[in-house]
Amino acid sequence: MATKPPTADIDETRVHATRPKKVAVGVPAVLHALEIANAQMGVTRSVQTLLRVNQKDGFDCPGCAWPEEDKRHVAEFCENGAKAVAEEATLRRVGPEFFAAHSLDDLRAHDDWWLGQQGRLTHPMVLDEGATHYRPISWDDALRLVADELRSLDDPDEAVFYTSGRTSNEAAFLYQLLVRGFGTNNLPDCSNMCHESSGSALTETIGIGKGTVSIEDVHEADLLIVAGQNPGSNHPRMLSALEKAKQRGATIIAVNPLPEPGLMRFENPQTVRGVAFGGTKLADEFVQIRLGGDQALFQAIGKHLLEAEEAEGGVLDHAFIAEHTSGFDAYRQAMTDAPWREFVAATGLPEKALRRVGEAVRTSKATIVCWAMGLTQHKHSVPMLRDVVNMLLLQGNIGRSGAGLCPVRGHSNVQGDRTVGIYEKPSSNFLDALDAEFGFAAPREHGYNTVQAIRAMRDGRVRFFMSMGGNYVAATPDTAVVEAGMAQVGLTAHVSTKLNRSHVVTGRRALILPTLGRTDRDRRGAREQRVTVEDSMGAVHASRGRLAPPSEELLSEVAIVARLCALLFGSQGDSPPDAPPQHVGDHDLGYPERTASEEADGADHPADHRVPERVEGPSNVPHADWAALEADYALIRSHIERVVPGFDDYEERIDKGRTLHLPNGPRDARRFATVDGKARFTANPLEYPVIPRGRLLLQTLRSHDQYNTTIYGKDDRYRGIHDGRRVVLVNTKDIQALGFAEDEIVDLVSEWTRPDGTIEERRAEEFRIVAYNTPKGNAAAYYPETNVLVPLDSVADISGTPTSKAVIVRLEHRA
Ligand SMILES: Nc1nc2c(c(=O)[nH]1)N[C@H]1C(S)=C(S)[C@@H](COP(=O)(O)OP(=O)(O)OC[C@H]3O[C@@H](n4cnc5c(=O)[nH]c(N)nc54)[C@H](O)[C@@H]3O)O[C@H]1N2
Ligand SMILES: Nc1nc2c(c(=O)[nH]1)N[C@H]1C(S)=C(S)[C@@H](COP(=O)(O)OP(=O)(O)OC[C@H]3O[C@@H](n4cnc5c(=O)[nH]c(N)nc54)[C@H](O)[C@@H]3O)O[C@H]1N2
Ligand SMILES: [Mo]
């Protein structure tokens, strides 16, 4: 049964709109971030912490995956990075007293903003079947509960293991090993809802599911097309890179239904110029495209280039096309046949405007296309991104300086998690290497992605659900279906830093396993550990937290997973794979956390007095000395080095703040690991959304004051929305034509046509209409509140990503 949406903190009578800002960042951004940081951490801790963000001996910002520049500013300052850090380094705590004081029903009435504001989780907690409150539980009991539940399943595929992209390489690698050792590939992750479409399109066409540029390329580009992305809020450090490119003479084109202030003008708080002279104008051209019109735009540019080549020559890179690509003729034919009027209909832009973009591309010496969720969360995202590749291939814009593909990733280690094996469809090469390294046979059958996992829950086929970070219930589509599905699961277990909706809408029994975040010092065994992360451009570096952890009870993600491995598989040390499972000694399980006084004394870990029960492992299980891995993450890195190509000399290459650049065939050597060894042109039929009469196409997006489902505050300063989130941004003409009034409170009703032609409806109540500069027919509202409207079956072809940027809705007056 689905729960009622939260109501306790929602007073949206105060929400109001002012004129959107024309400039992003600048001094107000610094002040706003410091205000939030000081409230959460106090002044001293704020300064200490913020000085360490993205420094060579500091921690990787948990904000976004945009790379650091090699020469770092004293404070790589970014307003939203500071907010992400403050959210984690907060001094507020959620411990056993909190859970004793708040029943589950009470917590369910609060929204994710309130839940997150309560502070860091400090103790493992359990919710017994039928209980009204969580109660404390020891780590041993909590982990044994998980292991027992897993052993009781009839089939390993009844278990699902989700990952959100903040998890380090080390924890992620161990986690996928746990899951495959247990016997399933059910490893859905946030990528399935995020850049999966990019991965699908790029793997097919260029042989690698990643972008092909480095940060230097961005600086050296002649033309940057930034499509479907709002970097001012979501990747603010990218603005510095765009500014640098701009100062070197680059042209920037913003392709977006909304005139996002971050792309228009940028006041760099790091420079006098930024603060005193009103900043840099970033976008030279704003292409106000209709939602989902981008495939048409990129085809139009391709057609324009081909026509220009025909007319005057000198446009295409014939040598590159001949040597490195296949499929050119079919693509050229498809573009010759494609009528301009279709491009106009899809984009909502006149042919003249489309050709102007085409001219900018034609005359550019080196072009980069950057994109994010505006391009990946549509039904036709994969063909759309193939057409981005086509356009770049025409001029040989892959594998040379200042040019290439730049999918801008979301979570700070979402790319690294995939690299080390968080994937429901692992390659056989990866599994073969894993088997050889750990002496077992990993399952070959593909697992569930995020949407498939929800279907399985809905159908009662999931009995165990574990989440490594994230907020599954709130972040996924079709909230009512997810909540009802989750309620049928026998045991849910969340490894988390902060309280969120997924802890209060759970399976029949539930565990909260509190863990360390990026900013926290992680001391295992005798020494402080570092972890590694990979940024959006394939650069891997170390991250080491420095703050005293919020509680002595916390275990690192690595420790939690290593102990589960020991419970499930037994600890075989370095014995040969076929040796029988051995007794798990007291050294193998559980290091008590140091007390504050031991910490101050610098004392080593005292011996562990518990004697854990003997664990017999089944025969086909991975073999490793789990306790040793927990005590020294470098050992995990050496396993990664042997299993995943590109990590040679891992430990040395991340030492002293150095960066390990993973190999990238297309970028480094124009090598394409496709079927025919060539980059592939593809001919893709044009698709774009058709909006029924009287309806709007709704995109669900982020405000400036949130990190996915973590809500920092209720303002969206750049867009001029204040004191609330339940707003729907609509074009003035639509407001009138549909018979509504500005400021009116309405319900949003989504309409989803089933294959048999009948229509399903979903409703989100009480949203205020704000008149906004968005194309006619296109509306926008914030996620996660609008996830109730996104139908589970509305997913992108091939990638399976929910179509969060294209939901058909109607507005309804409230009685
Ligand atoms: N502060 C902060 N930083 C974040 C996050 C956060 O929530 N807060 N989230 C992180 C994560 S996980 C991710 S994936 C990224 C997300 O980064 P973004 O992709 O920038 O996030 P969204 O808010 O979804 O914004 C989508 C943008 O695409 C535009 N858009 C929507 N549909 C279309 C379309 O059809 N065509 C075009 N051309 N444009 C379109 C929207 O108007 C908006 O500007 O940010 C990461 N960084
Ligand atoms: N409608 C709609 N839905 C969307 C999107 C959209 O644009 N529109 N965007 C999609 C995208 S791009 C993404 S990436 C997903 C995001 O989906 P998720 O990654 O599942 O969600 P988050 O909100 O980022 O997860 C926040 C929680 O992670 C936990 N956490 C934070 N840091 C750590 C840590 O270091 N370790 C651990 N173990 N836990 C931690 C905290 O408990 C926090 O409450 O949402 C997707 N959903
Ligand atoms: Mo994302």
Short mmCIF file of C-alpha atoms in Angstrom, two decimals, residues 315-666:
data_model
loop_
_atom_site.label_atom_id
_atom_site.label_comp_id
_atom_site.label_asym_id
_atom_site.label_seq_id
_atom_site.Cartn_x
_atom_site.Cartn_y
_atom_site.Cartn_z
CA VAL A 315 33.74 21.33 -44.63
CA LEU A 316 34.12 17.62 -43.87
CA ASP A 317 37.21 15.82 -42.63
CA HIS A 318 37.36 13.28 -45.45
CA ALA A 319 40.57 11.65 -44.26
CA PHE A 320 39.09 11.01 -40.82
CA ILE A 321 35.82 9.73 -42.25
CA ALA A 322 37.63 7.34 -44.59
CA GLU A 323 40.14 6.05 -42.08
CA HIS A 324 38.19 5.98 -38.83
CA THR A 325 34.48 5.68 -39.51
CA SER A 326 31.86 3.44 -41.08
CA GLY A 327 28.28 4.06 -42.17
CA PHE A 328 28.84 7.52 -43.64
CA ASP A 329 26.89 6.95 -46.86
CA ALA A 330 23.76 5.75 -45.10
CA TYR A 331 23.89 8.73 -42.76
CA ARG A 332 24.39 11.17 -45.64
CA GLN A 333 21.46 9.65 -47.50
CA ALA A 334 19.22 9.89 -44.42
CA MET A 335 20.12 13.55 -43.94
CA THR A 336 19.58 14.30 -47.64
CA ASP A 337 16.09 12.83 -47.37
CA ALA A 338 15.20 14.60 -44.11
CA PRO A 339 12.98 17.67 -44.73
CA TRP A 340 13.82 20.97 -43.01
CA ARG A 341 10.17 21.45 -42.04
CA GLU A 342 10.39 18.43 -39.74
CA PHE A 343 13.36 19.99 -37.97
CA VAL A 344 11.41 23.21 -37.61
CA ALA A 345 8.38 21.39 -36.22
CA ALA A 346 10.45 19.42 -33.72
CA THR A 347 12.60 22.25 -32.39
CA GLY A 348 10.09 25.08 -32.65
CA LEU A 349 12.88 27.12 -34.29
CA PRO A 350 12.88 28.68 -37.76
CA GLU A 351 15.19 27.17 -40.38
CA LYS A 352 17.25 30.36 -40.25
CA ALA A 353 18.05 29.82 -36.56
CA LEU A 354 18.96 26.19 -37.14
CA ARG A 355 21.27 27.18 -39.97
CA ARG A 356 22.91 29.83 -37.82
CA VAL A 357 23.94 27.09 -35.37
CA GLY A 358 25.02 25.01 -38.37
CA GLU A 359 27.24 27.87 -39.54
CA ALA A 360 28.84 28.20 -36.12
CA VAL A 361 29.71 24.51 -36.27
CA ARG A 362 30.91 24.74 -39.88
CA THR A 363 33.32 27.57 -39.11
CA SER A 364 34.55 26.12 -35.80
CA LYS A 365 38.03 24.63 -35.79
CA ALA A 366 37.27 22.40 -32.80
CA THR A 367 33.83 21.66 -31.37
CA ILE A 368 32.74 20.12 -28.08
CA VAL A 369 29.19 19.16 -27.17
CA CYS A 370 28.44 19.10 -23.43
CA TRP A 371 25.17 17.66 -22.18
CA ALA A 372 23.33 16.34 -19.14
CA MET A 373 19.79 15.33 -18.19
CA GLY A 374 18.01 17.49 -20.80
CA LEU A 375 19.33 15.06 -23.42
CA THR A 376 19.34 11.75 -21.55
CA GLN A 377 15.86 11.55 -20.03
CA HIS A 378 13.70 11.32 -23.16
CA LYS A 379 12.15 8.33 -24.92
CA HIS A 380 14.43 8.90 -27.92
CA SER A 381 17.57 9.92 -26.01
CA VAL A 382 19.76 7.18 -27.46
CA PRO A 383 19.12 8.07 -31.14
CA MET A 384 19.36 11.75 -30.15
CA LEU A 385 22.86 11.19 -28.76
CA ARG A 386 23.85 9.08 -31.76
CA ASP A 387 23.04 12.15 -33.84
CA VAL A 388 25.33 14.23 -31.63
CA VAL A 389 28.08 11.71 -32.45
CA ASN A 390 27.25 11.85 -36.18
CA MET A 391 27.57 15.61 -36.22
CA LEU A 392 30.98 15.55 -34.53
CA LEU A 393 32.30 12.74 -36.74
CA LEU A 394 31.63 14.78 -39.89
CA GLN A 395 34.44 17.21 -39.04
CA GLY A 396 36.67 14.71 -37.27
CA ASN A 397 35.84 16.32 -33.93
CA ILE A 398 36.79 13.26 -31.87
CA GLY A 399 40.29 12.46 -30.71
CA ARG A 400 41.88 15.83 -31.27
CA SER A 401 42.62 18.84 -29.14
CA GLY A 402 39.70 21.07 -28.17
CA ALA A 403 37.09 18.73 -29.62
CA GLY A 404 34.85 15.88 -28.60
CA LEU A 405 31.96 14.47 -26.60
CA CYS A 406 31.40 15.70 -23.07
CA PRO A 407 28.59 14.03 -21.14
CA VAL A 408 28.68 15.88 -17.82
CA ARG A 409 28.10 13.31 -15.09
CA GLY A 410 26.06 13.85 -11.99
CA HIS A 411 27.12 12.13 -8.78
CA SER A 412 30.78 12.62 -7.91
CA ASN A 413 31.74 8.96 -8.47
CA VAL A 414 28.96 7.63 -10.64
CA GLN A 415 31.42 7.05 -13.48
CA GLY A 416 33.93 5.29 -11.24
CA ASP A 417 31.26 2.97 -9.82
CA ARG A 418 30.50 1.75 -13.33
CA THR A 419 34.19 1.38 -14.13
CA VAL A 420 34.70 -0.97 -11.18
CA GLY A 421 31.67 -3.13 -11.90
CA ILE A 422 28.42 -1.60 -10.65
CA TYR A 423 26.39 -2.69 -13.65
CA GLU A 424 23.44 -4.99 -14.13
CA LYS A 425 24.79 -6.03 -17.55
CA PRO A 426 28.48 -6.70 -16.91
CA SER A 427 30.71 -7.67 -19.83
CA SER A 428 32.03 -11.21 -19.94
CA ASN A 429 35.60 -9.84 -19.96
CA PHE A 430 34.98 -8.20 -16.63
CA LEU A 431 33.36 -11.30 -15.13
CA ASP A 432 36.13 -13.57 -16.40
CA ALA A 433 38.72 -11.37 -14.73
CA LEU A 434 36.68 -11.27 -11.52
CA ASP A 435 36.32 -15.04 -11.48
CA ALA A 436 40.03 -15.55 -11.97
CA GLU A 437 40.95 -13.06 -9.26
CA PHE A 438 38.62 -14.44 -6.59
CA GLY A 439 38.33 -18.09 -7.54
CA PHE A 440 34.60 -18.38 -8.11
CA ALA A 441 32.10 -18.24 -10.97
CA ALA A 442 30.09 -15.02 -11.07
CA PRO A 443 26.57 -15.30 -12.52
CA ARG A 444 26.34 -14.46 -16.24
CA GLU A 445 22.64 -13.69 -16.53
CA HIS A 446 21.88 -9.97 -16.60
CA GLY A 447 20.23 -8.40 -13.59
CA TYR A 448 17.57 -5.74 -13.07
CA ASN A 449 18.13 -2.08 -13.81
CA THR A 450 16.31 0.50 -11.69
CA VAL A 451 13.00 0.33 -13.50
CA GLN A 452 13.07 -3.47 -13.83
CA ALA A 453 13.75 -3.74 -10.11
CA ILE A 454 10.64 -1.67 -9.38
CA ARG A 455 8.56 -3.92 -11.63
CA ALA A 456 9.91 -6.95 -9.80
CA MET A 457 9.03 -5.37 -6.44
CA ARG A 458 5.57 -4.50 -7.68
CA ASP A 459 5.08 -8.11 -8.73
CA GLY A 460 6.24 -9.47 -5.38
CA ARG A 461 9.47 -10.95 -6.76
CA VAL A 462 11.86 -9.03 -4.48
CA ARG A 463 12.36 -10.20 -0.91
CA PHE A 464 15.51 -8.28 -0.01
CA PHE A 465 16.59 -4.76 -1.00
CA MET A 466 19.86 -3.10 -0.08
CA SER A 467 20.87 0.43 -0.93
CA MET A 468 24.45 1.71 -0.95
CA GLY A 469 23.58 5.39 -0.50
CA GLY A 470 20.79 7.14 -2.37
CA ASN A 471 17.10 7.57 -1.78
CA TYR A 472 15.43 5.00 -3.98
CA VAL A 473 11.83 5.63 -3.00
CA ALA A 474 12.02 9.35 -3.76
CA ALA A 475 14.43 9.37 -6.71
CA THR A 476 12.71 6.77 -8.87
CA PRO A 477 9.65 7.25 -11.08
CA ASP A 478 6.06 6.43 -10.20
CA THR A 479 6.28 6.99 -6.45
CA ALA A 480 3.02 5.23 -5.56
CA VAL A 481 4.07 2.05 -7.36
CA VAL A 482 7.55 2.12 -5.79
CA GLU A 483 6.19 2.64 -2.28
CA ALA A 484 3.68 -0.17 -2.65
CA GLY A 485 6.37 -2.45 -4.08
CA MET A 486 8.83 -1.61 -1.33
CA ALA A 487 6.23 -2.45 1.33
CA GLN A 488 6.16 -6.03 0.05
CA VAL A 489 9.89 -6.55 0.48
CA GLY A 490 10.84 -8.67 3.51
CA LEU A 491 13.91 -6.71 4.57
CA THR A 492 15.29 -3.39 3.33
CA ALA A 493 18.74 -2.18 4.38
CA HIS A 494 20.07 1.32 3.71
CA VAL A 495 23.69 2.35 4.05
CA SER A 496 23.26 6.08 4.52
CA THR A 497 24.68 9.28 5.91
CA LYS A 498 21.43 11.20 6.30
CA LEU A 499 17.82 10.38 7.01
CA ASN A 500 15.58 10.31 3.96
CA ARG A 501 12.25 9.11 2.66
CA SER A 502 13.59 5.62 1.91
CA HIS A 503 14.12 5.08 5.64
CA VAL A 504 10.48 5.74 6.42
CA VAL A 505 8.83 3.98 3.49
CA THR A 506 10.41 0.56 3.82
CA GLY A 507 10.01 -3.17 3.59
CA ARG A 508 8.33 -5.18 6.37
CA ARG A 509 11.55 -4.97 8.34
CA ALA A 510 14.19 -2.31 7.79
CA LEU A 511 17.73 -1.45 8.73
CA ILE A 512 19.52 1.88 8.74
CA LEU A 513 23.26 1.32 8.50
CA PRO A 514 24.94 4.69 9.13
CA THR A 515 28.19 5.33 7.37
CA LEU A 516 31.07 7.76 6.92
CA GLY A 517 30.89 10.45 4.24
CA ARG A 518 33.64 11.97 2.12
CA THR A 519 34.54 14.62 4.67
CA ASP A 520 34.93 12.15 7.57
CA ARG A 521 38.25 10.72 8.66
CA ASP A 522 38.27 6.98 7.98
CA ARG A 523 40.56 5.07 10.27
CA ARG A 524 40.60 1.29 9.74
CA GLY A 525 43.16 -1.05 11.12
CA ALA A 526 46.21 0.86 12.16
CA ARG A 527 45.94 3.71 9.75
CA GLU A 528 43.91 6.33 8.05
CA GLN A 529 42.43 5.21 4.78
CA ARG A 530 41.97 7.03 1.56
CA VAL A 531 39.51 6.17 -1.16
CA THR A 532 39.52 6.96 -4.86
CA VAL A 533 36.99 8.45 -7.25
CA GLU A 534 36.80 9.02 -11.00
CA ASP A 535 35.57 12.32 -12.40
CA SER A 536 33.50 12.93 -15.49
CA MET A 537 36.62 12.88 -17.68
CA GLY A 538 38.11 9.55 -16.57
CA ALA A 539 40.62 11.03 -14.12
CA VAL A 540 40.98 9.02 -10.90
CA HIS A 541 42.33 10.57 -7.71
CA ALA A 542 42.45 9.96 -3.99
CA SER A 543 40.10 11.51 -1.46
CA ARG A 544 40.74 11.64 2.27
CA GLY A 545 38.33 13.07 4.83
CA ARG A 546 39.77 15.00 7.77
CA LEU A 547 36.88 15.68 10.11
CA ALA A 548 36.20 13.64 13.22
CA PRO A 549 33.27 11.35 12.28
CA PRO A 550 29.85 12.35 13.64
CA SER A 551 29.74 9.27 15.85
CA GLU A 552 32.09 6.54 17.00
CA GLU A 553 29.50 3.99 15.92
CA LEU A 554 29.90 4.59 12.21
CA LEU A 555 31.47 2.05 9.91
CA SER A 556 32.84 2.94 6.51
CA GLU A 557 31.03 1.60 3.46
CA VAL A 558 34.03 -0.65 2.85
CA ALA A 559 33.85 -2.07 6.38
CA ILE A 560 30.13 -2.79 6.12
CA VAL A 561 30.55 -4.65 2.86
CA ALA A 562 33.71 -6.49 3.94
CA ARG A 563 31.95 -7.78 7.06
CA LEU A 564 28.97 -8.93 5.02
CA CYS A 565 31.37 -10.77 2.71
CA ALA A 566 32.97 -12.45 5.71
CA LEU A 567 29.56 -13.51 7.06
CA LEU A 568 28.36 -14.86 3.75
CA PHE A 569 31.50 -16.34 2.30
CA GLY A 570 33.70 -17.09 5.29
CA SER A 571 37.18 -15.70 5.41
CA GLN A 572 39.73 -17.76 3.56
CA GLY A 573 42.70 -15.48 3.81
CA ASP A 574 45.00 -16.10 0.90
CA SER A 575 44.32 -19.83 0.85
CA PRO A 576 43.68 -21.43 -2.54
CA PRO A 577 40.18 -21.08 -3.92
CA ASP A 578 39.21 -24.71 -3.32
CA ALA A 579 40.19 -24.74 0.35
CA PRO A 580 37.28 -25.30 2.75
CA PRO A 581 35.98 -22.24 4.55
CA GLN A 582 37.92 -21.59 7.72
CA HIS A 583 36.92 -20.43 11.12
CA VAL A 584 36.48 -16.71 11.24
CA GLY A 585 38.77 -15.54 14.00
CA ASP A 586 38.12 -12.51 16.13
CA HIS A 587 40.63 -10.60 14.07
CA ASP A 588 38.45 -11.06 11.03
CA LEU A 589 35.30 -9.37 12.11
CA GLY A 590 34.57 -6.06 13.64
CA TYR A 591 37.02 -3.48 14.82
CA PRO A 592 35.54 -1.46 17.63
CA GLU A 593 35.54 2.21 16.83
CA ARG A 594 38.14 4.25 18.65
CA THR A 595 36.91 6.38 21.46
CA ALA A 596 37.66 10.07 21.45
CA SER A 597 40.32 9.60 24.12
CA GLU A 598 42.06 6.80 22.23
CA GLU A 599 41.93 9.04 19.22
CA ALA A 600 43.68 11.78 21.17
CA ASP A 601 46.20 9.32 22.60
CA GLY A 602 46.96 8.05 19.14
CA ALA A 603 46.47 4.57 20.60
CA ASP A 604 46.17 1.66 18.26
CA HIS A 605 43.04 -0.38 18.04
CA PRO A 606 42.47 -2.45 21.12
CA ALA A 607 41.86 -6.14 20.56
CA ASP A 608 38.35 -7.16 19.75
CA HIS A 609 36.82 -9.18 22.55
CA ARG A 610 33.88 -10.64 20.75
CA VAL A 611 34.17 -14.09 19.26
CA PRO A 612 31.93 -14.16 16.23
CA GLU A 613 30.17 -17.37 15.36
CA ARG A 614 31.75 -19.78 12.97
CA VAL A 615 30.61 -19.23 9.39
CA GLU A 616 30.56 -22.00 6.84
CA GLY A 617 30.76 -20.61 3.33
CA PRO A 618 29.10 -22.31 0.37
CA SER A 619 31.48 -23.64 -2.25
CA ASN A 620 31.07 -21.24 -5.16
CA VAL A 621 32.03 -18.04 -3.37
CA PRO A 622 34.75 -15.43 -3.84
CA HIS A 623 37.87 -16.02 -1.82
CA ALA A 624 39.68 -13.23 -0.04
CA ASP A 625 40.86 -12.13 3.36
CA TRP A 626 37.97 -9.78 4.00
CA ALA A 627 39.32 -8.45 7.28
CA ALA A 628 42.58 -7.54 5.61
CA LEU A 629 40.72 -5.67 2.89
CA GLU A 630 38.79 -3.78 5.54
CA ALA A 631 42.01 -2.90 7.33
CA ASP A 632 43.84 -1.66 4.25
CA TYR A 633 42.00 -0.30 1.25
CA ALA A 634 45.21 -0.43 -0.78
CA LEU A 635 44.64 -4.18 -0.96
CA ILE A 636 41.26 -3.57 -2.58
CA ARG A 637 42.98 -1.27 -5.06
CA SER A 638 45.43 -3.99 -5.95
CA HIS A 639 42.48 -6.32 -6.71
CA ILE A 640 40.93 -3.60 -8.88
CA GLU A 641 44.26 -3.21 -10.64
CA ARG A 642 44.24 -6.88 -11.59
CA VAL A 643 40.58 -6.99 -12.64
CA VAL A 644 39.92 -3.67 -14.41
CA PRO A 645 42.19 -2.58 -17.28
CA GLY A 646 43.85 0.82 -16.99
CA PHE A 647 44.67 0.84 -13.28
CA ASP A 648 48.31 -0.29 -13.54
CA ASP A 649 50.42 1.03 -10.67
CA TYR A 650 47.20 2.29 -9.08
CA GLU A 651 48.72 3.03 -5.68
CA GLU A 652 51.71 5.02 -6.97
CA ARG A 653 49.68 6.92 -9.50
CA ILE A 654 47.29 8.34 -6.92
CA ASP A 655 50.00 9.20 -4.43
CA LYS A 656 50.80 12.78 -3.47
CA GLY A 657 47.71 14.21 -5.04
CA ARG A 658 48.48 12.75 -8.46
CA THR A 659 45.82 11.80 -10.94
CA LEU A 660 45.52 8.50 -12.76
CA HIS A 661 44.08 9.11 -16.22
CA LEU A 662 42.25 6.03 -17.40
CA PRO A 663 42.93 5.09 -21.01
CA ASN A 664 40.37 6.31 -23.49
CA GLY A 665 40.79 4.85 -27.00
CA PRO A 666 38.86 7.46 -28.97
#
